[in-house]
Amino acid sequence: MKMWSGRFREPLDPNFDSWQRSFRFDQQLLQEEVAASNAHALALEAAGVLSREELARISAALEKIAGDAISEADAEDIHHYVELKLVQAIGDLGLKLHTGRSRNEQIATDLRLYVRSGATQIIAQAAAWAQHLVEKAGAMGDAVMPSYTHLQRAEPVLVAHWLLAYFEMLLRDVSRLEDCIKRLNYCPLGSGPIAGATLALDRMIAAKELGFTAPTANSMDATSDRDFVLEYLNALTLLALHASRFAEEITLFSTAEFGFVDLPEAFSTGSSAMPQKKNPDLTELVRAKVGRVNGAAQAVTLQLKGLPLAYNKDLQETQEPVFAATSAMHLTVYLLAKFTAALHFRTERMRAACETGFMNAMAAATYLVHKGVPFRKAHEKIGNAVRYCLDKGCELNHLALDELKQFGTEFEQDFFDTITLEATLDCHDVIGGTARHRVREALKSAESRVQELTKKYGTVDLGQKETAHAGA
Ligand code: ARG
């Protein structure tokens, strides 16, 4: 039975009919639909529309429907499906459930529940990735690497400092997702199709049952609002962007030219043509994934543009992007956590890369500043010394004191101690800097922040078998 055949005389065009249905994709909302239906049934019972016994029969049937695999049904959408199954199980009593509600508020509720649980799971996975970044940072100790601006060597940093930069990005991603959950956590049930339910329902009952903070405040807004979808997709876009930056750096660092990391074989592939190849497919796919996720955000932005109040069928189009982006990020972050744990850094090569390229030039200029030279002048003097070294084919620490003196009378023997690799690191002695003791402090704070997250969201089992494909 259709949900709305009464006023129609002609059947639907069959192509249009199958084309406008959402069941093909919204069947993913089965659990949410059942939970929301159950919450509505509670409110109906409190309003005297259902007896206690009827409520018990409906709840039991709903539970069974949620536990069964989706089966063949001529359903227009997931709301219709649950109703059909309910009627199959308990007869006309199943039809009573639609009293005082509309699919417009149902889909608004289901999607909020879906985004809330999708965001929560992705947060837990981001926390697992964060934990592996922090563990790796701890394991790297005082290992050094060059840092880059403009992709040109800049100054040496601790590898831990570089890893913790990604940790900071991840924490912001988590807080954006948490924020999105906070704002979406209001219950549309009781809004009716647009103007509010025509039964005096106690809206607190369903809101509480579903773990929402409160009922939504305006029925027109509640049935047409998809801001939470867009906020979520934009938060995921940033997460995917951060993942892509990390992936790009690892891809670069794994080249023979850099040689900073050994790609874990378990996460690399070979070439069918060139026998010597080990390709960074994981990081390449991660690098590209933001296209899919941001594509979803863009799609929803355009779907929402100019929509008049309140519900419009356009809103059905927002679902698939949400599903696609959720499963893409779910697996991406999960794999990044595993991959990070398996990463092996070639610390000798990273250290050797720090010994050349004048990465102590800032520290050298700072030495002159401590001798009273204004920084602009110190910069000029060290610049001249660097130019001299370039012609000579050596580094600043290879110059004799006499040679240095031609660039500034302020140079003394103690200069050489201030431009060693360790001294160069330690002269960045500010909160957030790469001085060794500062990084140790940052690491400690990162460890406790990760602990808080895992306490709140649980740990993710990285040994579980995930079967979804990379396209998911
Ligand atoms: N499948 C629909 C959607 O996702 C459910 C709401 C239908 N409401 C309506 N008035 N046709 O948007």
Short mmCIF file of N, CA, C and O and ligand atoms in Angstrom, two decimals, residues 22 26 77 79 103-104 107 311 316 319, ligand 1:
data_model
loop_
_atom_site.label_atom_id
_atom_site.label_comp_id
_atom_site.label_asym_id
_atom_site.label_seq_id
_atom_site.Cartn_x
_atom_site.Cartn_y
_atom_site.Cartn_z
N SER A 22 13.66 6.79 -2.54
CA SER A 22 14.96 6.91 -1.87
C SER A 22 15.37 5.63 -1.16
O SER A 22 16.44 5.56 -0.57
N ASP A 26 18.33 5.19 1.36
CA ASP A 26 18.00 5.55 2.75
C ASP A 26 17.74 4.32 3.62
O ASP A 26 17.49 4.45 4.82
N ASP A 77 10.47 4.55 0.63
CA ASP A 77 11.64 5.00 1.39
C ASP A 77 11.69 4.20 2.70
O ASP A 77 10.87 3.32 2.94
N HIS A 79 10.99 5.01 5.65
CA HIS A 79 9.81 5.21 6.53
C HIS A 79 8.68 4.27 6.10
O HIS A 79 8.03 3.64 6.92
N ARG A 103 6.54 12.23 7.51
CA ARG A 103 7.87 11.81 7.07
C ARG A 103 8.87 12.97 7.08
O ARG A 103 10.07 12.76 7.16
N ASN A 104 8.34 14.19 6.98
CA ASN A 104 9.25 15.34 6.97
C ASN A 104 10.03 15.46 8.27
O ASN A 104 11.22 15.75 8.29
N ILE A 107 12.47 12.12 8.59
CA ILE A 107 13.78 12.13 7.91
C ILE A 107 14.71 13.16 8.59
O ILE A 107 15.90 12.93 8.73
N TYR A 311 9.76 21.91 4.15
CA TYR A 311 10.28 20.72 3.48
C TYR A 311 10.10 20.82 1.96
O TYR A 311 9.05 21.26 1.45
N GLN A 316 15.84 15.38 -0.12
CA GLN A 316 16.18 13.95 -0.24
C GLN A 316 17.57 13.78 -0.87
O GLN A 316 18.27 12.83 -0.57
N GLN A 319 20.98 13.27 1.16
CA GLN A 319 21.34 12.05 1.90
C GLN A 319 22.58 11.34 1.36
O GLN A 319 23.48 10.98 2.12
N1 ARG B 1 12.32 10.16 1.38
C1 ARG B 1 11.97 11.47 1.78
C2 ARG B 1 13.24 12.32 1.99
O1 ARG B 1 14.24 11.79 2.20
C3 ARG B 1 11.19 11.44 3.04
C4 ARG B 1 10.33 12.64 3.26
C5 ARG B 1 9.22 12.65 2.27
N2 ARG B 1 8.35 13.73 2.50
C6 ARG B 1 7.48 14.15 1.56
N3 ARG B 1 6.74 15.14 1.86
N4 ARG B 1 7.43 13.59 0.37
O2 ARG B 1 13.21 13.53 1.94
#
